[in-house]
């Protein structure tokens, strides 16, 4: 019998509350009911829960209806998803899974359930031995993220490789389509918000006055930014921030719902003078000012540096500390940078400085501690 070695998709992890026993070979295996927690899912109908296995309800039904031998199906696994579960498949996550138990049981530690002429499945450590007949059935289902070590050239081993190639091509085409859709959506949103800015009146009120964590009162562009965090992009407070600089607006959307609004993008980089980031709830999560281009030149990218904090001129680390008082904390980074942390109003504000000359590099407003 031709015996192939199959390493299934490994997105299943041992779930909470699992209990263990030893099979007749002395190998560990979960007792009933098997507990599997998915951290993610790539889309396959056969998944490893090392050292055990689960199959989707669709594949379980096909196995049960076949004349294949060397396995049992048990219908009571406890399937959960982790809090960070992400599906990478366009197919819906199966609502039913069953435990696949390869057999016969080995009689010695070295006899790791190796199939006989009458056996189509057996376990080999955390992998499976599968016959040509078993592989033929698996090839009719989604098993495109497994790794196959064929026993030799065979029609089903060739079909397995062809299925994987087709799945890879489809995934690439889907990724290109998603990227194009996001790019088109971002371009439409950039045009929309540009039109909103052109038609909305400029703010006439003075910037709000706010307290730092040590009760220093400040106002300026920085307090306008603090007031904009948590607002939707069309809010007049956010529009006021986008008005700080001129230049085209670029919008980048991600498939997980985040959106970046960049104004005055620096050529050849991901930086812009003003960067407004919206969380999936469509409210501003944080806002970033950049003062240097990627080469490290001291040329200011954000042009209103003298308007950031009223009364702070020139804008250096020394003048800011003198005006705001001691920060909550100071942290060095690996990029010859240090940053000071302040609390202004209800928002966290990070001032990034050049570690040598203490000139400003970046200010981030609103990122959680």
Short mmCIF file of C-alpha atoms in Angstrom, two decimals:
data_model
loop_
_atom_site.label_atom_id
_atom_site.label_comp_id
_atom_site.label_asym_id
_atom_site.label_seq_id
_atom_site.Cartn_x
_atom_site.Cartn_y
_atom_site.Cartn_z
CA UNK A 1 0.00 0.00 0.00
CA UNK A 2 1.23 3.48 -0.86
CA UNK A 3 1.56 5.44 2.38
CA UNK A 4 1.86 9.22 2.34
CA UNK A 5 2.71 11.39 5.34
CA UNK A 6 0.37 14.32 5.90
CA UNK A 7 1.04 17.23 8.29
CA UNK A 8 -2.32 19.02 8.70
CA UNK A 9 -2.98 22.71 9.22
CA UNK A 10 -1.89 23.50 12.78
CA UNK A 11 -4.12 26.39 13.84
CA UNK A 12 -5.81 24.29 16.52
CA UNK A 13 -4.35 24.47 20.02
CA UNK A 14 -5.16 22.45 23.10
CA UNK A 15 -8.16 24.10 24.71
CA UNK A 16 -8.64 25.00 28.37
CA UNK A 17 -9.62 22.13 30.64
CA UNK A 18 -7.99 19.43 28.51
CA UNK A 19 -7.12 16.18 30.29
CA UNK A 20 -4.54 13.68 29.18
CA UNK A 21 -4.00 9.97 29.05
CA UNK A 22 -1.63 7.56 27.30
CA UNK A 23 -2.52 5.31 24.42
CA UNK A 24 -1.24 1.76 24.12
CA UNK A 25 2.03 3.02 22.63
CA UNK A 26 2.68 5.29 25.61
CA UNK A 27 2.01 8.44 23.58
CA UNK A 28 0.03 11.29 25.13
CA UNK A 29 -3.46 11.92 23.83
CA UNK A 30 -6.43 13.87 25.13
CA UNK A 31 -9.20 12.08 26.94
CA UNK A 32 -12.79 12.63 25.89
CA UNK A 33 -14.01 15.18 25.22
CA UNK A 34 -11.15 16.61 23.19
CA UNK A 35 -10.73 20.34 23.73
CA UNK A 36 -9.51 22.50 20.86
CA UNK A 37 -9.14 26.28 20.79
CA UNK A 38 -8.62 27.97 17.43
CA UNK A 39 -6.31 30.99 17.42
CA UNK A 40 -7.11 31.35 13.74
CA UNK A 41 -8.19 29.30 10.77
CA UNK A 42 -6.67 29.03 7.31
CA UNK A 43 -9.64 27.20 5.81
CA UNK A 44 -8.78 23.49 5.90
CA UNK A 45 -11.23 20.73 6.82
CA UNK A 46 -8.51 18.79 8.66
CA UNK A 47 -6.68 20.47 11.54
CA UNK A 48 -4.03 19.25 13.95
CA UNK A 49 -4.56 19.67 17.69
CA UNK A 50 -1.18 18.23 18.52
CA UNK A 51 -1.04 15.31 18.99
CA UNK A 52 -4.69 14.84 17.99
CA UNK A 53 -6.86 15.84 15.03
CA UNK A 54 -10.24 17.35 14.24
CA UNK A 55 -12.17 17.42 10.98
CA UNK A 56 -15.01 19.64 9.82
CA UNK A 57 -18.52 18.25 9.83
CA UNK A 58 -18.47 18.10 6.03
CA UNK A 59 -15.34 15.97 5.95
CA UNK A 60 -16.57 13.84 8.85
CA UNK A 61 -19.74 13.01 6.93
CA UNK A 62 -17.71 12.05 3.85
CA UNK A 63 -15.39 9.84 5.91
CA UNK A 64 -18.33 8.15 7.61
CA UNK A 65 -19.99 7.43 4.26
CA UNK A 66 -16.79 6.00 2.75
CA UNK A 67 -15.37 2.49 3.00
CA UNK A 68 -12.04 3.78 4.32
CA UNK A 69 -10.63 2.07 7.39
CA UNK A 70 -8.22 2.80 10.20
CA UNK A 71 -10.02 5.61 12.01
CA UNK A 72 -12.83 6.50 14.37
CA UNK A 73 -14.93 9.66 14.47
CA UNK A 74 -16.08 11.06 17.80
CA UNK A 75 -18.74 13.72 17.77
CA UNK A 76 -18.22 15.56 21.03
CA UNK A 77 -15.07 17.74 20.82
CA UNK A 78 -15.26 21.06 22.67
CA UNK A 79 -14.35 23.70 20.07
CA UNK A 80 -13.66 27.30 21.12
CA UNK A 81 -12.09 30.38 19.56
CA UNK A 82 -9.46 32.51 21.26
CA UNK A 83 -10.21 36.17 21.94
CA UNK A 84 -7.81 37.06 19.09
CA UNK A 85 -9.27 34.59 16.58
CA UNK A 86 -8.82 35.62 12.95
CA UNK A 87 -10.06 33.61 10.00
CA UNK A 88 -7.87 33.79 6.90
CA UNK A 89 -10.47 32.01 4.80
CA UNK A 90 -13.31 33.43 2.73
CA UNK A 91 -15.27 30.32 3.73
CA UNK A 92 -17.40 30.47 6.86
CA UNK A 93 -15.87 28.80 9.91
CA UNK A 94 -17.53 25.37 10.30
CA UNK A 95 -20.15 25.19 13.03
CA UNK A 96 -19.49 21.46 13.54
CA UNK A 97 -16.24 19.61 14.11
CA UNK A 98 -15.53 15.99 14.99
CA UNK A 99 -12.49 14.30 16.44
CA UNK A 100 -10.55 12.04 14.08
CA UNK A 101 -8.88 9.16 15.94
CA UNK A 102 -6.52 7.13 13.75
CA UNK A 103 -6.31 3.44 14.62
CA UNK A 104 -5.54 0.63 15.13
CA UNK A 105 -3.80 1.29 18.37
CA UNK A 106 -0.06 0.56 18.22
CA UNK A 107 1.17 -2.40 20.15
CA UNK A 108 4.65 -0.98 20.90
CA UNK A 109 6.19 2.45 21.18
CA UNK A 110 7.92 1.91 17.83
CA UNK A 111 4.76 0.62 16.17
CA UNK A 112 3.18 4.04 15.70
CA UNK A 113 -0.10 2.88 14.17
CA UNK A 114 1.48 1.98 10.86
CA UNK A 115 -1.26 0.98 8.42
CA UNK A 116 -1.74 -2.50 7.09
CA UNK A 117 -3.22 -3.45 3.73
CA UNK A 118 -6.66 -2.93 5.28
CA UNK A 119 -5.86 0.38 6.99
CA UNK A 120 -6.14 3.78 5.31
CA UNK A 121 -5.25 6.02 8.29
CA UNK A 122 -2.69 5.86 11.07
CA UNK A 123 -0.95 8.33 13.30
CA UNK A 124 2.75 9.04 12.97
CA UNK A 125 3.65 11.30 15.88
CA UNK A 126 1.79 14.55 15.19
CA UNK A 127 1.30 13.59 11.52
CA UNK A 128 -0.93 11.17 9.69
CA UNK A 129 -0.17 8.22 7.47
CA UNK A 130 -2.76 8.19 4.68
CA UNK A 131 -3.28 5.70 1.91
CA UNK A 132 -3.80 6.66 -1.73
CA UNK A 133 -7.52 6.00 -1.24
CA UNK A 134 -7.64 8.24 1.82
CA UNK A 135 -5.75 10.99 0.02
CA UNK A 136 -8.24 10.76 -2.85
CA UNK A 137 -11.09 11.55 -0.46
CA UNK A 138 -9.14 14.32 1.26
CA UNK A 139 -8.36 15.88 -2.11
CA UNK A 140 -12.10 16.36 -2.63
CA UNK A 141 -12.12 18.71 0.38
CA UNK A 142 -10.17 21.78 1.54
CA UNK A 143 -6.77 20.43 2.58
CA UNK A 144 -4.61 23.09 0.94
CA UNK A 145 -2.58 24.24 3.96
CA UNK A 146 -1.31 20.81 4.92
CA UNK A 147 2.15 19.53 4.04
CA UNK A 148 2.36 16.26 2.13
CA UNK A 149 5.40 14.02 2.01
CA UNK A 150 4.45 11.57 -0.75
CA UNK A 151 5.66 8.01 -0.70
CA UNK A 152 6.38 8.41 -4.40
CA UNK A 153 4.77 9.60 -7.60
CA UNK A 154 1.06 8.90 -7.57
CA UNK A 155 -2.05 10.40 -9.14
CA UNK A 156 -3.44 11.66 -5.82
CA UNK A 157 -0.13 13.16 -4.70
CA UNK A 158 -0.05 15.05 -8.00
CA UNK A 159 -3.64 16.18 -7.49
CA UNK A 160 -2.82 17.34 -3.96
CA UNK A 161 -0.03 19.57 -5.31
CA UNK A 162 -2.30 20.85 -8.08
CA UNK A 163 -5.01 21.70 -5.54
CA UNK A 164 -2.50 23.67 -3.48
CA UNK A 165 -1.31 25.56 -6.56
CA UNK A 166 -4.89 26.47 -7.49
CA UNK A 167 -5.61 27.58 -3.93
CA UNK A 168 -2.49 29.76 -3.91
CA UNK A 169 -3.50 31.37 -7.21
CA UNK A 170 -7.00 32.03 -5.90
CA UNK A 171 -5.62 33.53 -2.67
CA UNK A 172 -3.32 35.83 -4.62
CA UNK A 173 -6.16 36.94 -6.88
CA UNK A 174 -8.37 37.59 -3.86
CA UNK A 175 -5.63 39.60 -2.15
CA UNK A 176 -5.12 41.72 -5.28
CA UNK A 177 -8.86 42.33 -5.53
CA UNK A 178 -9.10 43.30 -1.85
CA UNK A 179 -6.12 45.64 -2.18
CA UNK A 180 -7.62 47.28 -5.27
CA UNK A 181 -10.97 47.71 -3.52
CA UNK A 182 -9.34 49.26 -0.45
CA UNK A 183 -7.23 51.55 -2.63
CA UNK A 184 -10.28 52.68 -4.59
CA UNK A 185 -12.25 53.21 -1.39
CA UNK A 186 -9.37 55.22 0.10
CA UNK A 187 -9.17 57.42 -2.98
CA UNK A 188 -12.92 58.13 -2.82
CA UNK A 189 -12.69 58.99 0.88
CA UNK A 190 -9.71 61.29 0.25
CA UNK A 191 -11.71 63.14 -2.41
CA UNK A 192 -14.72 63.37 -0.10
CA UNK A 193 -12.85 64.75 2.91
CA UNK A 194 -10.97 67.20 0.66
CA UNK A 195 -14.31 68.54 -0.58
CA UNK A 196 -15.58 68.79 3.01
CA UNK A 197 -12.51 70.81 3.99
CA UNK A 198 -12.92 73.16 1.04
CA UNK A 199 -16.56 73.84 1.84
CA UNK A 200 -16.41 74.00 5.65
CA UNK A 201 -15.63 77.36 7.28
CA UNK A 202 -12.30 77.74 9.03
CA UNK A 203 -12.48 77.77 12.84
CA UNK A 204 -12.57 81.22 14.39
CA UNK A 205 -12.46 80.31 18.07
CA UNK A 206 -9.24 80.32 20.06
CA UNK A 207 -7.63 76.98 20.90
CA UNK A 208 -8.88 75.54 24.21
CA UNK A 209 -6.85 75.88 27.39
CA UNK A 210 -6.02 72.60 29.11
CA UNK A 211 -4.08 71.35 32.11
CA UNK A 212 -1.12 69.01 32.13
CA UNK A 213 -0.91 66.28 34.75
CA UNK A 214 1.03 68.70 36.96
CA UNK A 215 -1.56 71.50 36.57
CA UNK A 216 0.33 73.59 34.00
CA UNK A 217 -2.10 75.43 31.71
CA UNK A 218 -1.39 75.33 27.97
CA UNK A 219 -3.11 76.14 24.68
CA UNK A 220 -2.25 76.03 20.98
CA UNK A 221 -2.40 73.55 18.11
CA UNK A 222 -1.64 70.78 20.59
CA UNK A 223 -4.79 71.38 22.63
CA UNK A 224 -6.86 71.47 19.43
CA UNK A 225 -5.47 68.02 18.66
CA UNK A 226 -6.29 66.73 22.15
CA UNK A 227 -9.88 67.95 21.66
CA UNK A 228 -10.11 66.08 18.32
CA UNK A 229 -9.23 62.62 19.67
CA UNK A 230 -12.31 60.44 19.95
CA UNK A 231 -14.28 62.42 17.36
CA UNK A 232 -15.37 61.25 13.87
CA UNK A 233 -13.39 62.51 10.90
CA UNK A 234 -16.13 64.96 9.84
CA UNK A 235 -16.20 66.67 13.23
CA UNK A 236 -15.14 70.32 13.08
CA UNK A 237 -12.43 69.66 15.68
CA UNK A 238 -10.79 67.02 13.45
CA UNK A 239 -11.20 69.15 10.33
CA UNK A 240 -9.41 71.96 12.16
CA UNK A 241 -6.41 69.67 12.68
CA UNK A 242 -6.31 68.69 9.00
CA UNK A 243 -6.27 72.42 8.18
CA UNK A 244 -2.98 72.90 10.02
CA UNK A 245 -1.08 72.07 6.82
CA UNK A 246 -1.70 72.34 3.09
CA UNK A 247 -1.19 69.63 0.54
CA UNK A 248 -3.03 66.59 -0.81
CA UNK A 249 -4.84 64.19 1.49
CA UNK A 250 -4.19 60.46 1.15
CA UNK A 251 -6.39 57.87 2.85
CA UNK A 252 -5.26 54.32 3.50
CA UNK A 253 -7.83 51.72 4.58
CA UNK A 254 -6.97 48.34 6.05
CA UNK A 255 -9.09 45.22 5.88
CA UNK A 256 -9.52 45.20 9.67
CA UNK A 257 -11.32 48.55 9.69
CA UNK A 258 -8.49 50.99 10.54
CA UNK A 259 -8.10 54.11 8.41
CA UNK A 260 -5.20 56.59 8.08
CA UNK A 261 -5.66 60.16 6.87
CA UNK A 262 -2.33 61.69 5.78
CA UNK A 263 -1.89 65.29 4.74
CA UNK A 264 1.29 66.53 3.09
CA UNK A 265 2.81 63.07 2.59
CA UNK A 266 6.61 63.05 2.34
CA UNK A 267 7.75 61.69 -0.99
CA UNK A 268 9.03 58.14 -0.82
CA UNK A 269 7.97 57.51 2.77
CA UNK A 270 5.03 56.56 4.93
CA UNK A 271 5.29 59.82 6.89
CA UNK A 272 3.22 62.96 6.55
CA UNK A 273 3.10 66.30 8.32
CA UNK A 274 -0.22 65.34 9.94
CA UNK A 275 -1.45 61.77 10.36
CA UNK A 276 -4.96 61.14 11.74
CA UNK A 277 -5.78 57.50 12.55
CA UNK A 278 -9.35 56.24 12.88
CA UNK A 279 -10.13 53.04 14.76
CA UNK A 280 -12.73 50.57 13.42
CA UNK A 281 -15.39 52.44 15.43
CA UNK A 282 -14.80 55.41 13.03
CA UNK A 283 -13.47 57.67 15.78
CA UNK A 284 -10.02 59.23 15.95
CA UNK A 285 -7.67 56.96 17.88
CA UNK A 286 -4.55 59.09 17.72
CA UNK A 287 -2.98 61.97 15.78
CA UNK A 288 0.68 62.30 14.88
CA UNK A 289 2.85 65.24 13.80
CA UNK A 290 6.17 64.61 12.08
CA UNK A 291 8.98 67.17 12.08
CA UNK A 292 11.71 65.40 10.10
CA UNK A 293 11.93 63.63 6.82
CA UNK A 294 13.16 60.01 6.72
CA UNK A 295 16.80 61.00 6.14
CA UNK A 296 16.94 62.71 9.53
CA UNK A 297 17.38 66.22 8.14
CA UNK A 298 16.27 68.90 10.56
CA UNK A 299 13.94 70.46 7.98
CA UNK A 300 10.52 70.78 9.60
CA UNK A 301 7.83 68.79 7.84
CA UNK A 302 5.13 70.18 10.12
CA UNK A 303 5.30 73.94 9.41
CA UNK A 304 3.39 75.34 12.40
CA UNK A 305 5.92 74.36 15.02
CA UNK A 306 5.71 77.81 16.61
CA UNK A 307 1.93 77.38 17.07
CA UNK A 308 2.01 74.04 18.85
CA UNK A 309 2.15 75.43 22.39
CA UNK A 310 1.50 79.11 22.93
CA UNK A 311 4.56 80.75 24.47
CA UNK A 312 7.03 77.97 23.55
CA UNK A 313 9.54 79.33 21.05
CA UNK A 314 11.94 77.90 19.98
CA UNK A 315 10.34 74.47 20.23
CA UNK A 316 13.01 72.28 21.85
CA UNK A 317 12.94 69.72 24.62
CA UNK A 318 14.33 72.26 27.08
CA UNK A 319 11.67 74.90 26.34
CA UNK A 320 8.87 72.33 26.44
CA UNK A 321 10.00 70.89 29.78
CA UNK A 322 10.33 74.40 31.17
CA UNK A 323 6.76 75.22 30.08
CA UNK A 324 5.03 71.90 30.87
CA UNK A 325 7.03 70.82 33.90
CA UNK A 326 8.44 67.36 34.47
CA UNK A 327 6.90 64.59 32.33
CA UNK A 328 5.24 61.47 33.72
CA UNK A 329 8.12 59.49 32.29
CA UNK A 330 11.11 59.63 29.95
CA UNK A 331 12.13 56.64 27.84
CA UNK A 332 15.13 56.14 25.53
CA UNK A 333 14.65 54.13 22.33
CA UNK A 334 17.04 52.23 20.09
CA UNK A 335 16.84 54.81 17.28
CA UNK A 336 18.84 57.53 19.05
CA UNK A 337 15.55 58.94 20.28
CA UNK A 338 14.02 59.71 23.64
CA UNK A 339 10.39 60.41 24.38
CA UNK A 340 8.65 62.23 27.20
CA UNK A 341 5.16 61.27 28.29
CA UNK A 342 2.62 63.87 29.41
CA UNK A 343 -1.07 63.82 30.21
CA UNK A 344 -2.80 66.83 28.63
CA UNK A 345 -6.51 67.10 29.22
CA UNK A 346 -7.63 63.48 29.11
CA UNK A 347 -5.13 62.32 26.52
CA UNK A 348 -1.67 60.84 26.62
CA UNK A 349 0.87 62.87 24.63
CA UNK A 350 4.29 61.56 23.59
CA UNK A 351 7.06 63.98 22.59
CA UNK A 352 9.83 62.25 20.61
CA UNK A 353 13.19 64.07 20.57
CA UNK A 354 16.57 63.58 18.97
CA UNK A 355 18.74 62.16 21.75
CA UNK A 356 21.72 64.33 20.76
CA UNK A 357 20.40 67.83 20.02
CA UNK A 358 16.93 67.48 21.63
CA UNK A 359 15.19 68.76 18.50
CA UNK A 360 11.63 67.50 17.88
CA UNK A 361 10.99 64.42 15.74
CA UNK A 362 7.40 63.37 16.33
CA UNK A 363 4.44 64.11 18.60
CA UNK A 364 1.74 61.47 19.12
CA UNK A 365 -1.53 62.41 20.83
CA UNK A 366 -4.09 59.94 22.10
CA UNK A 367 -2.35 56.58 22.03
CA UNK A 368 -3.27 54.53 25.07
CA UNK A 369 -0.71 54.03 27.82
#
